Amino acid sequence: MRLEIDLAGDVPIYRQIRDQIVRGAASGAIAPGEQLPTVRQLAADLGVNPMTVNKAYALLKAEGMIAMNRRRGAQLCDITSRRSGLDDSSDSRALQLIAEARAKGVPKQELLTRITLLADDLYNGEGETK
Amino acid sequence: MRLEIDLAGDVPIYRQIRDQIVRGAASGAIAPGEQLPTVRQLAADLGVNPMTVNKAYALLKAEGMIAMNRRRGAQLCDITSRRSGLDDSSDSRALQLIAEARAKGVPKQELLTRITLLADDLYNGEGETK
Amino acid sequence: MRLEIDLAGDVPIYRQIRDQIVRGAASGAIAPGEQLPTVRQLAADLGVNPMTVNKAYALLKAEGMIAMNRRRGAQLCDITSRRSGLDDSSDSRALQLIAEARAKGVPKQELLTRITLLADDLYNGEGETK
Amino acid sequence: MRLEIDLAGDVPIYRQIRDQIVRGAASGAIAPGEQLPTVRQLAADLGVNPMTVNKAYALLKAEGMIAMNRRRGAQLCDITSRRSGLDDSSDSRALQLIAEARAKGVPKQELLTRITLLADDLYNGEGETK
DNA sequence: GTGGTCTAGACCACT
DNA sequence: GTGGTCTAGACCACT
């Protein structure tokens, strides 16, 4: 799985790395138990400082998404060990998304159809949950 | 409409102001053509720097959400003059939201039910679109 | 409140800072809502790198102990906004402590008396809970 | 007695081994004078490097918990030969535990009740002290 | 040969 | 004038 970093945007690099690994885990591009590149390897691949990758990995570890280990590097956790379920942050972000759509005049049905489409795509990969 | 600023959180204040005005426009709490408080007024109400409110208003203006003029201050635009429809940013944020839900083991149907519920709530207010 | 850093020990500096601020909050040496020194100020006082203090503060923020804010620097949160209650980590550390005492031949009553004494001391300060 | 190693956590493996043997000694799962597995044996069982087990055993030896000799391998010491009593480290760790509980708003009595419960459990095993 | 921590120095967004 | 992020370079504990 290849990560794409946008150095120009205003999303911090460590956040881009974290987000893309979460998406990889969701789509099945990274399987549970699979090895991730080491901090140094990924830093070299992306042309960023190891500390930046380290920060992304530390965040993923705190979220229960990956386990780190001096011998084997980083590894994607099983779903069971991850922080579970829909939380306030999910709701809050979903609400903002919906509000922006409505404020721009998008009909409810069009929005829900679009989200359903995106969800179908993501959930129909070689993914982890049915 | 009352804005609530969370000084402790990660979200910049100007962004919180912008987000809440968008939500107000979506829910109907602010009507098209309605006057918004002046930069100074809102800054005083919230206890923040006028520059911060100014930045939020400038962002909303760039998005076509509000119009500013010297005489009448800021005013919520009609839906027709706003940037319309679902854009890449919407998709990207929706995708990240869906990915995080799936990565945490949330079944697709549970996620969609939740989003539909939130959308129903928001769209059934005194809102602007059907 | 004065922090004491042990550069020789094997406890990371950022962890020492975090631990001592938690103890200060518990003893009442730092009151809820009280300002903490800025990252740079504390770094200068302790003779460590700002990044090290930053890491300690980021940890405290993630635990809900402090709020950070560009205008006012760091501030101790109210108890209500902190992660609450006794968790698995507390139990696990308590269990290890008890096990080591017993393995060293300390009678149960002596251990409990000692812990009660320490708790009395700490809870009888100008502290936050009764 | 079976040791469980958590490769994902923050605690170094050698420390986990040491901690669990101390807990085994405290609970009576390992009796005074009892043979421990050899370094190689335990390393093979746990799937870790023999150096890691060696480090744990060296630590336990330095603490007076075990005796090593070429003939009989490692053996749990009598209580009388162990470093005795509550030391500064115990106090310091207990204090940190208490401080974190109080900082999170746990009432003193709730904390002491919990610790007493844990101590009762541990001391009522086939243990070594009354 | 990995991740964890730390330093010194820098630029930027936000206030 | 704050915290947030990033770099380049380093040493260390652990494996």
Short mmCIF file of N, CA, C and O in Angstrom, two decimals, chain B residues 13-130:
data_model
loop_
_atom_site.label_atom_id
_atom_site.label_comp_id
_atom_site.label_asym_id
_atom_site.label_seq_id
_atom_site.Cartn_x
_atom_site.Cartn_y
_atom_site.Cartn_z
N ILE B 13 -10.52 28.64 16.82
CA ILE B 13 -11.74 29.38 17.12
C ILE B 13 -12.42 29.90 15.85
O ILE B 13 -13.64 29.80 15.71
N TYR B 14 -11.63 30.42 14.92
CA TYR B 14 -12.24 30.94 13.71
C TYR B 14 -13.01 29.84 12.96
O TYR B 14 -14.05 30.08 12.36
N ARG B 15 -12.48 28.63 13.06
CA ARG B 15 -13.12 27.49 12.42
C ARG B 15 -14.41 27.10 13.15
O ARG B 15 -15.41 26.74 12.54
N GLN B 16 -14.39 27.19 14.48
CA GLN B 16 -15.59 26.89 15.25
C GLN B 16 -16.70 27.87 14.91
O GLN B 16 -17.87 27.49 14.78
N ILE B 17 -16.32 29.15 14.77
CA ILE B 17 -17.31 30.16 14.43
C ILE B 17 -17.90 29.87 13.06
O ILE B 17 -19.12 29.84 12.87
N ARG B 18 -17.03 29.63 12.10
CA ARG B 18 -17.48 29.34 10.74
C ARG B 18 -18.39 28.11 10.72
O ARG B 18 -19.45 28.12 10.11
N ASP B 19 -17.97 27.04 11.41
CA ASP B 19 -18.75 25.79 11.41
C ASP B 19 -20.14 26.00 12.01
O ASP B 19 -21.13 25.49 11.50
N GLN B 20 -20.20 26.78 13.07
CA GLN B 20 -21.49 26.95 13.74
C GLN B 20 -22.43 27.83 12.93
O GLN B 20 -23.65 27.63 12.97
N ILE B 21 -21.87 28.77 12.22
CA ILE B 21 -22.73 29.58 11.37
C ILE B 21 -23.27 28.74 10.21
O ILE B 21 -24.44 28.83 9.85
N VAL B 22 -22.43 27.87 9.68
CA VAL B 22 -22.90 26.97 8.63
C VAL B 22 -24.00 26.06 9.18
O VAL B 22 -25.04 25.84 8.53
N ARG B 23 -23.81 25.56 10.38
CA ARG B 23 -24.84 24.70 10.97
C ARG B 23 -26.12 25.50 11.22
O ARG B 23 -27.23 24.99 11.04
N GLY B 24 -25.96 26.73 11.65
CA GLY B 24 -27.14 27.58 11.86
C GLY B 24 -27.90 27.81 10.55
O GLY B 24 -29.13 27.77 10.52
N ALA B 25 -27.14 28.00 9.47
CA ALA B 25 -27.77 28.20 8.17
C ALA B 25 -28.49 26.92 7.74
O ALA B 25 -29.58 26.97 7.16
N ALA B 26 -27.90 25.79 8.04
CA ALA B 26 -28.48 24.52 7.63
C ALA B 26 -29.74 24.19 8.41
O ALA B 26 -30.71 23.67 7.87
N SER B 27 -29.72 24.51 9.68
CA SER B 27 -30.86 24.14 10.53
C SER B 27 -31.99 25.15 10.43
O SER B 27 -33.08 24.92 10.92
N GLY B 28 -31.69 26.27 9.84
CA GLY B 28 -32.71 27.31 9.77
C GLY B 28 -32.67 28.28 10.94
O GLY B 28 -33.48 29.21 11.01
N ALA B 29 -31.73 28.07 11.84
CA ALA B 29 -31.59 28.99 12.96
C ALA B 29 -31.23 30.39 12.45
O ALA B 29 -31.53 31.39 13.10
N ILE B 30 -30.57 30.42 11.31
CA ILE B 30 -30.32 31.70 10.64
C ILE B 30 -31.01 31.62 9.28
O ILE B 30 -30.81 30.65 8.54
N ALA B 31 -31.81 32.60 8.97
CA ALA B 31 -32.56 32.57 7.71
C ALA B 31 -31.77 33.25 6.59
O ALA B 31 -30.95 34.14 6.86
N PRO B 32 -31.99 32.87 5.34
CA PRO B 32 -31.35 33.56 4.21
C PRO B 32 -31.69 35.05 4.27
O PRO B 32 -32.86 35.40 4.52
N GLY B 33 -30.73 35.89 4.07
CA GLY B 33 -30.95 37.33 4.12
C GLY B 33 -30.83 37.92 5.52
O GLY B 33 -30.73 39.15 5.66
N GLU B 34 -30.79 37.07 6.52
CA GLU B 34 -30.72 37.56 7.90
C GLU B 34 -29.38 38.23 8.18
O GLU B 34 -28.35 37.83 7.66
N GLN B 35 -29.44 39.26 9.03
CA GLN B 35 -28.22 39.95 9.45
C GLN B 35 -27.44 39.10 10.44
O GLN B 35 -28.03 38.52 11.36
N LEU B 36 -26.14 39.08 10.30
CA LEU B 36 -25.29 38.47 11.33
C LEU B 36 -24.76 39.60 12.20
O LEU B 36 -24.73 40.75 11.77
N PRO B 37 -24.35 39.28 13.42
CA PRO B 37 -23.75 40.34 14.24
C PRO B 37 -22.50 40.89 13.55
O PRO B 37 -21.86 40.19 12.76
N THR B 38 -22.16 42.13 13.87
CA THR B 38 -20.93 42.67 13.30
C THR B 38 -19.73 41.93 13.89
O THR B 38 -19.84 41.26 14.92
N VAL B 39 -18.60 42.09 13.22
CA VAL B 39 -17.36 41.46 13.69
C VAL B 39 -17.09 41.87 15.14
O VAL B 39 -16.82 41.03 16.00
N ARG B 40 -17.20 43.17 15.40
CA ARG B 40 -16.90 43.65 16.75
C ARG B 40 -17.88 43.12 17.78
O ARG B 40 -17.52 42.77 18.90
N GLN B 41 -19.16 43.13 17.38
CA GLN B 41 -20.21 42.65 18.28
C GLN B 41 -19.97 41.19 18.67
O GLN B 41 -19.97 40.83 19.85
N LEU B 42 -19.77 40.35 17.64
CA LEU B 42 -19.60 38.93 17.90
C LEU B 42 -18.33 38.67 18.70
O LEU B 42 -18.31 37.85 19.62
N ALA B 43 -17.27 39.41 18.36
CA ALA B 43 -16.01 39.26 19.10
C ALA B 43 -16.21 39.58 20.57
O ALA B 43 -15.73 38.87 21.46
N ALA B 44 -16.97 40.65 20.83
CA ALA B 44 -17.23 41.04 22.22
C ALA B 44 -18.07 39.97 22.92
O ALA B 44 -17.77 39.57 24.06
N ASP B 45 -19.11 39.48 22.23
CA ASP B 45 -19.97 38.44 22.82
C ASP B 45 -19.18 37.19 23.21
O ASP B 45 -19.41 36.59 24.26
N LEU B 46 -18.28 36.80 22.32
CA LEU B 46 -17.55 35.54 22.53
C LEU B 46 -16.30 35.73 23.37
O LEU B 46 -15.68 34.76 23.80
N GLY B 47 -15.92 36.99 23.55
CA GLY B 47 -14.69 37.24 24.30
C GLY B 47 -13.45 36.84 23.53
O GLY B 47 -12.48 36.36 24.10
N VAL B 48 -13.50 36.99 22.21
CA VAL B 48 -12.32 36.67 21.41
C VAL B 48 -11.87 37.91 20.65
O VAL B 48 -12.56 38.93 20.62
N ASN B 49 -10.73 37.78 20.02
CA ASN B 49 -10.17 38.88 19.27
C ASN B 49 -10.98 39.14 17.98
O ASN B 49 -11.34 38.20 17.29
N PRO B 50 -11.27 40.41 17.66
CA PRO B 50 -12.00 40.72 16.42
C PRO B 50 -11.36 40.11 15.17
O PRO B 50 -12.06 39.72 14.23
N MET B 51 -10.01 40.00 15.18
CA MET B 51 -9.31 39.39 14.04
C MET B 51 -9.77 37.95 13.81
O MET B 51 -9.81 37.47 12.68
N THR B 52 -10.10 37.29 14.89
CA THR B 52 -10.52 35.89 14.81
C THR B 52 -11.89 35.78 14.14
O THR B 52 -12.11 34.95 13.25
N VAL B 53 -12.80 36.66 14.55
CA VAL B 53 -14.14 36.67 13.93
C VAL B 53 -14.02 37.08 12.47
O VAL B 53 -14.66 36.51 11.58
N ASN B 54 -13.15 38.05 12.24
CA ASN B 54 -12.94 38.53 10.88
C ASN B 54 -12.49 37.40 9.96
O ASN B 54 -12.96 37.27 8.83
N LYS B 55 -11.63 36.56 10.47
CA LYS B 55 -11.14 35.44 9.68
C LYS B 55 -12.26 34.46 9.35
O LYS B 55 -12.35 33.94 8.24
N ALA B 56 -13.11 34.23 10.33
CA ALA B 56 -14.25 33.33 10.11
C ALA B 56 -15.19 33.90 9.04
O ALA B 56 -15.62 33.19 8.12
N TYR B 57 -15.47 35.19 9.14
CA TYR B 57 -16.37 35.84 8.17
C TYR B 57 -15.74 35.84 6.77
O TYR B 57 -16.45 35.63 5.78
N ALA B 58 -14.45 36.07 6.71
CA ALA B 58 -13.78 36.08 5.40
C ALA B 58 -13.89 34.71 4.74
O ALA B 58 -14.09 34.59 3.53
N LEU B 59 -13.79 33.68 5.56
CA LEU B 59 -13.90 32.31 5.07
C LEU B 59 -15.31 32.06 4.55
O LEU B 59 -15.50 31.53 3.44
N LEU B 60 -16.28 32.47 5.30
CA LEU B 60 -17.68 32.28 4.90
C LEU B 60 -17.99 33.06 3.62
O LEU B 60 -18.74 32.60 2.75
N LYS B 61 -17.40 34.23 3.52
CA LYS B 61 -17.61 35.03 2.32
C LYS B 61 -17.00 34.33 1.10
O LYS B 61 -17.62 34.25 0.03
N ALA B 62 -15.79 33.79 1.28
CA ALA B 62 -15.12 33.09 0.18
C ALA B 62 -15.92 31.86 -0.24
O ALA B 62 -15.87 31.43 -1.39
N GLU B 63 -16.67 31.29 0.68
CA GLU B 63 -17.48 30.11 0.36
C GLU B 63 -18.84 30.51 -0.22
O GLU B 63 -19.64 29.63 -0.54
N GLY B 64 -19.09 31.80 -0.28
CA GLY B 64 -20.38 32.24 -0.80
C GLY B 64 -21.52 32.12 0.20
O GLY B 64 -22.70 32.19 -0.18
N MET B 65 -21.18 31.89 1.46
CA MET B 65 -22.23 31.73 2.47
C MET B 65 -22.77 33.08 2.94
O MET B 65 -23.95 33.19 3.24
N ILE B 66 -21.90 34.07 3.04
CA ILE B 66 -22.37 35.36 3.51
C ILE B 66 -21.90 36.47 2.57
O ILE B 66 -20.95 36.29 1.80
N ALA B 67 -22.57 37.57 2.64
CA ALA B 67 -22.14 38.77 1.91
C ALA B 67 -21.84 39.85 2.94
O ALA B 67 -22.52 39.95 3.96
N MET B 68 -20.78 40.60 2.71
CA MET B 68 -20.46 41.66 3.64
C MET B 68 -20.55 42.99 2.90
O MET B 68 -20.13 43.10 1.75
N ASN B 69 -21.14 43.95 3.55
CA ASN B 69 -21.02 45.29 3.00
C ASN B 69 -21.00 46.31 4.13
O ASN B 69 -21.46 46.04 5.24
N ARG B 70 -20.42 47.44 3.83
CA ARG B 70 -20.15 48.40 4.92
C ARG B 70 -21.43 48.86 5.61
O ARG B 70 -21.46 49.09 6.80
N ARG B 71 -22.47 49.00 4.81
CA ARG B 71 -23.69 49.53 5.41
C ARG B 71 -24.36 48.55 6.35
O ARG B 71 -24.61 48.84 7.51
N ARG B 72 -24.64 47.38 5.79
CA ARG B 72 -25.50 46.47 6.56
C ARG B 72 -24.73 45.39 7.32
O ARG B 72 -25.34 44.51 7.92
N GLY B 73 -23.40 45.45 7.27
CA GLY B 73 -22.64 44.41 7.95
C GLY B 73 -22.76 43.09 7.20
O GLY B 73 -22.96 43.09 5.98
N ALA B 74 -22.65 41.99 7.90
CA ALA B 74 -22.70 40.68 7.27
C ALA B 74 -24.12 40.17 7.21
O ALA B 74 -24.94 40.45 8.09
N GLN B 75 -24.40 39.42 6.16
CA GLN B 75 -25.75 38.96 5.91
C GLN B 75 -25.68 37.57 5.27
O GLN B 75 -24.88 37.35 4.37
N LEU B 76 -26.52 36.67 5.72
CA LEU B 76 -26.52 35.32 5.16
C LEU B 76 -27.05 35.35 3.73
O LEU B 76 -28.12 35.91 3.46
N CYS B 77 -26.33 34.74 2.82
CA CYS B 77 -26.74 34.74 1.41
C CYS B 77 -27.91 33.79 1.18
O CYS B 77 -28.19 32.90 1.98
N ASP B 78 -28.57 33.99 0.03
CA ASP B 78 -29.54 33.00 -0.43
C ASP B 78 -28.79 31.74 -0.82
O ASP B 78 -27.62 31.78 -1.19
N ILE B 79 -29.50 30.65 -0.80
CA ILE B 79 -28.88 29.39 -1.18
C ILE B 79 -28.31 29.46 -2.58
O ILE B 79 -27.24 28.93 -2.87
N THR B 80 -29.02 30.13 -3.47
CA THR B 80 -28.61 30.16 -4.87
C THR B 80 -27.23 30.76 -5.10
O THR B 80 -26.55 30.42 -6.05
N SER B 81 -26.81 31.65 -4.19
CA SER B 81 -25.51 32.28 -4.42
C SER B 81 -24.36 31.53 -3.74
O SER B 81 -23.20 31.93 -3.82
N ARG B 82 -24.67 30.45 -3.07
CA ARG B 82 -23.59 29.70 -2.41
C ARG B 82 -22.94 28.73 -3.37
O ARG B 82 -23.55 28.27 -4.32
N ARG B 83 -21.70 28.38 -3.06
CA ARG B 83 -21.06 27.29 -3.81
C ARG B 83 -21.96 26.08 -3.66
O ARG B 83 -22.30 25.69 -2.56
N SER B 84 -22.32 25.47 -4.77
CA SER B 84 -23.34 24.44 -4.65
C SER B 84 -22.80 23.03 -4.70
O SER B 84 -21.74 22.76 -5.25
N GLY B 85 -23.55 22.14 -4.09
CA GLY B 85 -23.37 20.72 -4.28
C GLY B 85 -22.28 20.07 -3.45
O GLY B 85 -21.59 20.70 -2.65
N LEU B 86 -22.14 18.80 -3.67
CA LEU B 86 -21.16 17.99 -2.95
C LEU B 86 -19.84 18.09 -3.67
O LEU B 86 -19.76 17.82 -4.87
N ASP B 87 -18.80 18.46 -2.98
CA ASP B 87 -17.51 18.60 -3.65
C ASP B 87 -16.52 17.53 -3.16
O ASP B 87 -16.87 16.64 -2.39
N ASP B 88 -15.31 17.64 -3.63
CA ASP B 88 -14.29 16.67 -3.27
C ASP B 88 -14.04 16.65 -1.77
O ASP B 88 -13.80 15.60 -1.18
N SER B 89 -14.11 17.83 -1.17
CA SER B 89 -13.86 17.90 0.26
C SER B 89 -14.92 17.12 1.04
O SER B 89 -14.61 16.42 1.99
N SER B 90 -16.18 17.24 0.60
CA SER B 90 -17.25 16.47 1.25
C SER B 90 -16.96 14.98 1.14
O SER B 90 -17.01 14.24 2.13
N ASP B 91 -16.67 14.55 -0.07
CA ASP B 91 -16.39 13.14 -0.30
C ASP B 91 -15.22 12.66 0.55
O ASP B 91 -15.28 11.61 1.17
N SER B 92 -14.19 13.47 0.57
CA SER B 92 -12.98 13.07 1.29
C SER B 92 -13.25 12.93 2.78
O SER B 92 -12.82 11.98 3.43
N ARG B 93 -14.00 13.89 3.32
CA ARG B 93 -14.30 13.81 4.74
C ARG B 93 -15.27 12.68 5.05
O ARG B 93 -15.16 12.00 6.07
N ALA B 94 -16.23 12.47 4.15
CA ALA B 94 -17.18 11.37 4.35
C ALA B 94 -16.44 10.04 4.32
O ALA B 94 -16.67 9.15 5.15
N LEU B 95 -15.52 9.93 3.39
CA LEU B 95 -14.77 8.69 3.24
C LEU B 95 -13.94 8.40 4.48
O LEU B 95 -13.86 7.26 4.96
N GLN B 96 -13.32 9.44 5.02
CA GLN B 96 -12.51 9.25 6.22
C GLN B 96 -13.39 8.81 7.39
O GLN B 96 -13.04 7.94 8.18
N LEU B 97 -14.56 9.41 7.48
CA LEU B 97 -15.51 9.07 8.54
C LEU B 97 -15.94 7.61 8.43
O LEU B 97 -15.96 6.87 9.42
N ILE B 98 -16.27 7.20 7.22
CA ILE B 98 -16.71 5.83 6.98
C ILE B 98 -15.56 4.86 7.28
O ILE B 98 -15.74 3.83 7.92
N ALA B 99 -14.37 5.24 6.82
CA ALA B 99 -13.21 4.36 7.02
C ALA B 99 -12.93 4.16 8.50
O ALA B 99 -12.65 3.04 8.95
N GLU B 100 -13.03 5.23 9.28
CA GLU B 100 -12.76 5.08 10.71
C GLU B 100 -13.80 4.21 11.38
O GLU B 100 -13.48 3.42 12.27
N ALA B 101 -15.05 4.35 10.95
CA ALA B 101 -16.11 3.51 11.50
C ALA B 101 -15.82 2.05 11.17
O ALA B 101 -15.82 1.18 12.05
N ARG B 102 -15.53 1.79 9.90
CA ARG B 102 -15.28 0.40 9.54
C ARG B 102 -14.06 -0.15 10.26
O ARG B 102 -14.05 -1.28 10.73
N ALA B 103 -12.99 0.65 10.34
CA ALA B 103 -11.76 0.19 10.98
C ALA B 103 -12.00 -0.14 12.45
O ALA B 103 -11.31 -0.95 13.04
N LYS B 104 -13.02 0.50 13.03
CA LYS B 104 -13.35 0.21 14.43
C LYS B 104 -14.39 -0.90 14.56
O LYS B 104 -14.87 -1.16 15.66
N GLY B 105 -14.74 -1.49 13.44
CA GLY B 105 -15.62 -2.65 13.51
C GLY B 105 -17.11 -2.32 13.49
O GLY B 105 -17.94 -3.18 13.77
N VAL B 106 -17.45 -1.09 13.14
CA VAL B 106 -18.87 -0.73 13.08
C VAL B 106 -19.47 -1.30 11.79
O VAL B 106 -18.94 -1.05 10.71
N PRO B 107 -20.57 -2.06 11.89
CA PRO B 107 -21.21 -2.60 10.68
C PRO B 107 -21.75 -1.47 9.80
O PRO B 107 -22.18 -0.44 10.31
N LYS B 108 -21.72 -1.69 8.50
CA LYS B 108 -22.15 -0.67 7.56
C LYS B 108 -23.56 -0.17 7.88
O LYS B 108 -23.82 1.04 7.89
N GLN B 109 -24.44 -1.11 8.16
CA GLN B 109 -25.83 -0.71 8.36
C GLN B 109 -25.99 0.19 9.58
O GLN B 109 -26.75 1.16 9.57
N GLU B 110 -25.22 -0.11 10.63
CA GLU B 110 -25.29 0.72 11.84
C GLU B 110 -24.83 2.14 11.55
O GLU B 110 -25.45 3.11 12.00
N LEU B 111 -23.76 2.23 10.76
CA LEU B 111 -23.25 3.56 10.41
C LEU B 111 -24.26 4.34 9.60
O LEU B 111 -24.55 5.51 9.89
N LEU B 112 -24.83 3.69 8.58
CA LEU B 112 -25.78 4.39 7.71
C LEU B 112 -27.05 4.78 8.48
O LEU B 112 -27.62 5.86 8.25
N THR B 113 -27.47 3.92 9.37
CA THR B 113 -28.65 4.25 10.19
C THR B 113 -28.39 5.49 11.03
O THR B 113 -29.22 6.39 11.14
N ARG B 114 -27.19 5.53 11.59
CA ARG B 114 -26.83 6.68 12.43
C ARG B 114 -26.80 7.98 11.63
O ARG B 114 -27.33 8.99 12.05
N ILE B 115 -26.18 7.92 10.45
CA ILE B 115 -26.08 9.12 9.62
C ILE B 115 -27.45 9.55 9.14
O ILE B 115 -27.77 10.75 9.13
N THR B 116 -28.29 8.60 8.79
CA THR B 116 -29.65 8.93 8.35
C THR B 116 -30.42 9.62 9.47
O THR B 116 -31.13 10.61 9.25
N LEU B 117 -30.23 9.11 10.68
CA LEU B 117 -30.89 9.72 11.85
C LEU B 117 -30.46 11.17 12.03
O LEU B 117 -31.28 12.08 12.20
N LEU B 118 -29.16 11.40 11.95
CA LEU B 118 -28.64 12.75 12.12
C LEU B 118 -29.16 13.66 11.00
O LEU B 118 -29.51 14.82 11.24
N ALA B 119 -29.20 13.13 9.79
CA ALA B 119 -29.66 13.92 8.64
C ALA B 119 -31.15 14.25 8.79
O ALA B 119 -31.57 15.37 8.51
N ASP B 120 -31.93 13.27 9.23
CA ASP B 120 -33.36 13.52 9.43
C ASP B 120 -33.56 14.67 10.42
O ASP B 120 -34.33 15.59 10.17
N ASP B 121 -32.84 14.59 11.52
CA ASP B 121 -32.94 15.65 12.54
C ASP B 121 -32.66 17.02 11.93
O ASP B 121 -33.42 17.96 12.11
N LEU B 122 -31.55 17.11 11.23
CA LEU B 122 -31.12 18.40 10.73
C LEU B 122 -32.04 18.92 9.63
O LEU B 122 -32.39 20.11 9.60
N TYR B 123 -32.47 18.03 8.74
CA TYR B 123 -33.28 18.46 7.61
C TYR B 123 -34.73 18.76 8.00
O TYR B 123 -35.45 19.41 7.26
N ASN B 124 -35.15 18.26 9.16
CA ASN B 124 -36.54 18.51 9.54
C ASN B 124 -36.75 19.78 10.35
O ASN B 124 -37.85 20.05 10.80
N GLY B 125 -35.71 20.58 10.51
CA GLY B 125 -35.87 21.86 11.19
C GLY B 125 -36.60 22.84 10.26
O GLY B 125 -37.18 22.44 9.24
N GLU B 126 -36.55 24.11 10.60
CA GLU B 126 -37.17 25.14 9.76
C GLU B 126 -36.28 25.44 8.56
O GLU B 126 -36.06 26.58 8.20
N GLY B 127 -35.77 24.41 7.96
CA GLY B 127 -34.61 24.54 7.09
C GLY B 127 -34.88 25.09 5.72
O GLY B 127 -36.00 25.48 5.38
N GLU B 128 -33.82 25.09 4.90
CA GLU B 128 -33.82 25.84 3.65
C GLU B 128 -34.11 25.00 2.42
O GLU B 128 -34.52 25.51 1.40
N THR B 129 -33.81 23.73 2.48
CA THR B 129 -34.04 22.89 1.31
C THR B 129 -35.00 21.79 1.71
O THR B 129 -35.20 21.53 2.89
N LYS B 130 -35.59 21.12 0.71
CA LYS B 130 -36.54 20.04 1.06
C LYS B 130 -35.79 18.72 1.11
O LYS B 130 -34.86 18.51 0.35
#
